[in-house]
């Protein structure tokens, strides 16, 4: 396996779960026609990143992981022989979760990852946060790829991608729903570089409130033996418009690069990092709306 193909579904959501379901299924079919091995949705596709202030409406808009919405994508993944990373507002107690489910090409859900770093300074304070990160062996037509996921604000914590790398992730999927400007894109570039991992992010297009497209794919390969200088690890950045965007991720080259370069877990000293798991917070970082 030299490469795998990922399709970034930079789509404008509809006005209902039913509309998003149909548009999502159609987009996956287009992605397969473009040669995709994996189709990736933006954050919380089932609602178009809608989080109601009304607790009753919020719970009514959440869907179970084994309900008709998710089953439709599982069936389609099997039909198309293509993996689908679908995002949704997941029914959960006491409050719904912001979740991505990675479904393999046989229609089997490999993991359901709930966003760990919920934006508790805003509307995501009304959601339940996840408590772990997951990596699965994704069996594509071209071979297996160790694949993990984080969601939007998770990107801003180096620990998210670091844990995924330590669990073996070669590819990290990142559903997103926020303005992707130079600093956030730079965070993704940094996560890919320091973990020697491919990172694929898909955002909503311009026109969806607070979003502007600029979905990206980084391959994490900063140096090639045949090149005198370092290279930009960015292999795709979309514009602002709605569309399905295709990228080839050089998995075989990433594996070779990881076997010889100095980043990732090659020279870490975890025994010296005890302070990183200290739970005490001090000024100026005290926030009244922080949720442990």
XYZ file of C-alpha atoms in Angstrom:
292
model
C 0.000 0.000 0.000
C 1.605 3.260 -1.114
C -1.316 5.618 -0.491
C -4.882 5.742 0.721
C -7.467 8.197 -0.561
C -9.554 10.329 1.755
C -12.564 12.421 0.801
C -13.259 15.529 2.880
C -17.009 16.200 2.827
C -17.021 19.999 3.211
C -20.809 20.188 3.053
C -23.499 22.695 3.992
C -25.975 21.025 6.358
C -29.702 20.955 5.784
C -32.544 21.919 8.107
C -33.323 18.491 9.534
C -31.694 15.203 10.474
C -33.566 13.552 7.599
C -32.165 16.064 5.100
C -28.645 15.649 6.483
C -28.968 11.881 6.274
C -29.897 11.950 2.600
C -27.313 14.575 1.689
C -24.671 12.626 3.594
C -25.497 9.364 1.849
C -25.365 11.071 -1.541
C -22.011 12.666 -0.679
C -20.557 9.292 0.315
C -21.589 7.851 -3.041
C -19.821 10.732 -4.772
C -16.751 10.174 -2.614
C -16.643 6.515 -3.659
C -16.927 7.533 -7.325
C -13.877 9.743 -6.725
C -11.910 6.718 -5.518
C -12.091 7.359 -1.776
C -11.099 4.745 0.780
C -12.430 6.920 3.637
C -15.124 9.622 3.688
C -14.967 12.141 6.548
C -17.797 14.416 7.725
C -17.535 17.778 9.533
C -18.396 17.996 13.225
C -21.828 16.844 14.403
C -23.247 16.354 10.910
C -26.621 14.992 12.094
C -27.633 18.442 13.386
C -25.253 20.657 11.408
C -23.606 21.471 14.729
C -26.895 22.601 16.230
C -26.999 22.580 20.061
C -30.322 23.776 21.435
C -30.483 25.839 24.628
C -33.667 23.981 25.532
C -32.711 20.723 27.313
C -35.787 18.896 26.024
C -35.197 19.911 22.398
C -31.497 19.108 22.753
C -32.266 15.569 23.906
C -34.906 15.114 21.205
C -32.378 16.036 18.511
C -29.841 13.479 19.764
C -29.806 10.059 18.105
C -28.697 6.601 19.336
C -25.583 4.976 17.932
C -27.638 2.000 16.761
C -30.591 3.957 15.354
C -31.733 4.412 11.720
C -29.317 7.306 10.979
C -26.200 5.358 11.910
C -27.514 2.092 10.489
C -27.997 3.776 7.111
C -24.323 4.771 7.032
C -23.211 1.315 8.142
C -25.222 -0.273 5.348
C -23.842 2.192 2.814
C -20.235 1.626 3.927
C -20.717 -2.100 3.278
C -22.423 -1.449 -0.058
C -19.670 0.901 -1.240
C -16.782 -1.060 0.293
C -15.603 2.262 1.765
C -14.976 3.456 5.338
C -17.106 6.343 6.596
C -16.357 8.567 9.590
C -19.787 9.986 10.380
C -20.468 12.563 13.090
C -23.589 13.070 15.124
C -25.178 14.348 18.321
C -25.298 11.102 20.277
C -28.074 10.273 22.727
C -26.444 9.922 26.141
C -27.258 10.399 29.806
C -27.380 12.816 31.437
C -26.657 14.943 28.323
C -25.910 14.154 24.659
C -22.380 13.756 23.304
C -20.517 15.193 20.299
C -19.419 11.970 18.601
C -17.666 10.569 15.542
C -18.109 6.918 14.599
C -15.595 5.235 12.311
C -17.371 2.587 10.235
C -15.207 0.199 8.217
C -15.849 -0.958 4.651
C -17.692 -4.004 5.954
C -20.231 -1.817 7.759
C -18.775 -2.484 11.199
C -18.406 0.427 13.678
C -14.797 0.319 14.903
C -15.141 3.012 17.573
C -17.385 5.856 18.691
C -15.269 8.721 19.960
C -16.961 11.446 22.012
C -15.215 14.823 22.101
C -13.042 15.009 25.216
C -12.318 18.754 25.163
C -15.835 20.142 24.943
C -16.010 23.928 24.614
C -17.403 24.475 28.095
C -17.115 28.260 27.735
C -19.953 28.054 25.197
C -22.861 25.922 24.076
C -20.980 22.638 24.469
C -21.314 23.045 28.233
C -24.690 21.422 27.587
C -23.024 18.207 26.377
C -21.350 15.240 28.066
C -17.606 15.080 27.414
C -15.856 11.885 26.368
C -13.206 10.308 28.580
C -10.782 8.505 26.249
C -9.193 8.464 22.782
C -9.378 5.499 20.418
C -7.298 3.974 17.617
C -8.462 1.130 15.393
C -6.946 -1.013 12.664
C -8.951 0.213 9.686
C -9.007 -2.422 6.937
C -9.108 -0.579 3.604
C -9.039 -2.198 0.157
C -5.382 -1.162 -0.025
C -4.441 -2.532 3.383
C -4.760 -1.719 7.105
C -4.219 1.764 8.519
C -4.085 2.560 12.237
C -6.676 5.317 12.497
C -7.736 7.555 15.384
C -9.912 10.621 15.824
C -10.168 13.877 17.703
C -12.763 16.624 17.258
C -12.229 20.372 16.673
C -11.187 21.913 20.049
C -9.262 18.715 20.867
C -6.769 20.012 18.308
C -5.741 22.804 20.680
C -4.376 20.349 23.242
C -1.148 18.601 22.171
C -2.075 15.724 24.480
C -4.942 14.648 22.184
C -2.816 13.853 19.146
C 0.050 12.660 21.357
C -2.118 9.991 23.003
C -3.401 8.889 19.610
C 0.181 8.594 18.340
C 1.175 6.589 21.419
C -1.745 4.262 20.712
C -0.330 3.735 17.228
C -2.297 6.166 15.053
C -0.820 6.741 11.611
C -3.844 8.753 10.501
C -5.874 11.104 12.700
C -9.346 12.187 11.544
C -10.545 15.595 12.763
C -14.173 16.667 12.212
C -14.408 20.440 12.710
C -16.869 23.348 13.026
C -15.101 26.680 13.561
C -13.200 29.375 11.647
C -10.056 27.755 10.276
C -7.523 30.579 10.247
C -3.736 30.611 10.274
C -3.323 29.761 13.960
C -5.694 26.783 14.021
C -4.241 25.464 10.775
C -0.786 25.900 12.307
C -1.872 23.787 15.281
C -2.739 20.942 12.926
C 0.560 21.361 11.113
C 2.321 21.118 14.481
C 0.363 18.040 15.596
C 1.258 16.270 12.335
C 4.926 17.276 12.510
C 5.561 16.335 16.138
C 3.758 13.001 15.914
C 4.850 12.048 12.382
C 1.205 11.303 11.586
C -1.199 12.251 8.821
C -3.985 14.549 9.996
C -7.144 15.083 7.938
C -9.550 17.825 9.013
C -12.900 18.714 7.470
C -14.830 21.892 8.250
C -18.191 23.276 7.159
C -18.036 25.686 4.199
C -18.469 29.440 4.388
C -22.129 30.236 4.941
C -22.490 27.935 7.910
C -22.246 30.312 10.902
C -18.734 30.588 12.359
C -17.237 28.345 9.645
C -15.192 29.103 6.544
C -14.071 25.858 4.921
C -10.280 25.549 4.648
C -10.309 21.826 5.381
C -6.781 20.424 5.370
C -4.677 17.287 5.095
C -1.124 17.102 6.469
C 1.106 14.080 5.909
C 3.554 14.815 8.779
C 6.625 14.190 6.593
C 8.918 17.162 7.178
C 12.101 15.723 5.661
C 12.889 13.586 2.634
C 16.401 12.152 2.141
C 16.515 13.369 -1.437
C 15.615 16.967 -0.491
C 18.134 19.395 1.023
C 15.598 21.335 3.099
C 12.478 20.617 5.114
C 9.136 20.659 3.347
C 5.626 21.842 4.139
C 3.636 18.832 5.332
C 0.407 20.332 3.935
C -0.846 18.268 1.000
C -4.337 19.775 0.700
C -6.076 22.969 1.799
C -9.528 23.623 0.404
C -11.113 27.002 -0.194
C -14.300 28.279 1.393
C -16.823 26.694 -0.981
C -18.928 23.613 -0.432
C -17.543 20.526 -2.087
C -16.004 17.073 -1.798
C -12.229 17.247 -1.793
C -9.893 14.328 -2.424
C -6.384 13.772 -1.047
C -3.838 10.975 -1.393
C -2.123 10.159 1.912
C 1.298 8.474 1.498
C 0.930 5.872 4.245
C 3.879 3.747 3.141
C 6.177 6.781 3.119
C 4.883 7.883 6.542
C 5.776 4.457 7.956
C 9.282 4.603 6.497
C 9.714 8.170 7.792
C 8.619 7.103 11.280
C 11.182 4.304 11.282
C 14.118 6.712 10.967
C 13.184 10.196 12.201
C 13.513 11.756 15.665
C 9.956 12.840 16.534
C 6.966 10.908 17.846
C 7.948 8.502 20.616
C 11.570 7.998 19.528
C 13.307 10.154 22.147
C 10.620 11.036 24.697
C 11.298 10.951 28.465
C 7.836 10.280 29.952
C 9.223 9.643 33.442
C 10.153 13.326 33.584
C 6.709 14.584 32.616
C 4.898 14.059 35.899
C 3.665 17.650 36.048
C 1.563 17.015 32.934
C -0.874 14.895 34.933
C -1.079 17.277 37.891
C -4.755 18.285 38.196
C -4.133 21.565 40.054
C -4.905 24.751 38.101
C -3.555 28.155 39.079
C -4.059 31.739 37.991
C -4.236 33.040 35.330
C -5.941 29.858 34.116
C -8.821 29.592 36.597
C -12.216 29.537 34.829
C -15.499 29.322 36.735
C -17.174 27.297 33.948
C -14.435 24.625 33.832
C -15.802 21.091 34.171
C -13.416 18.376 35.410
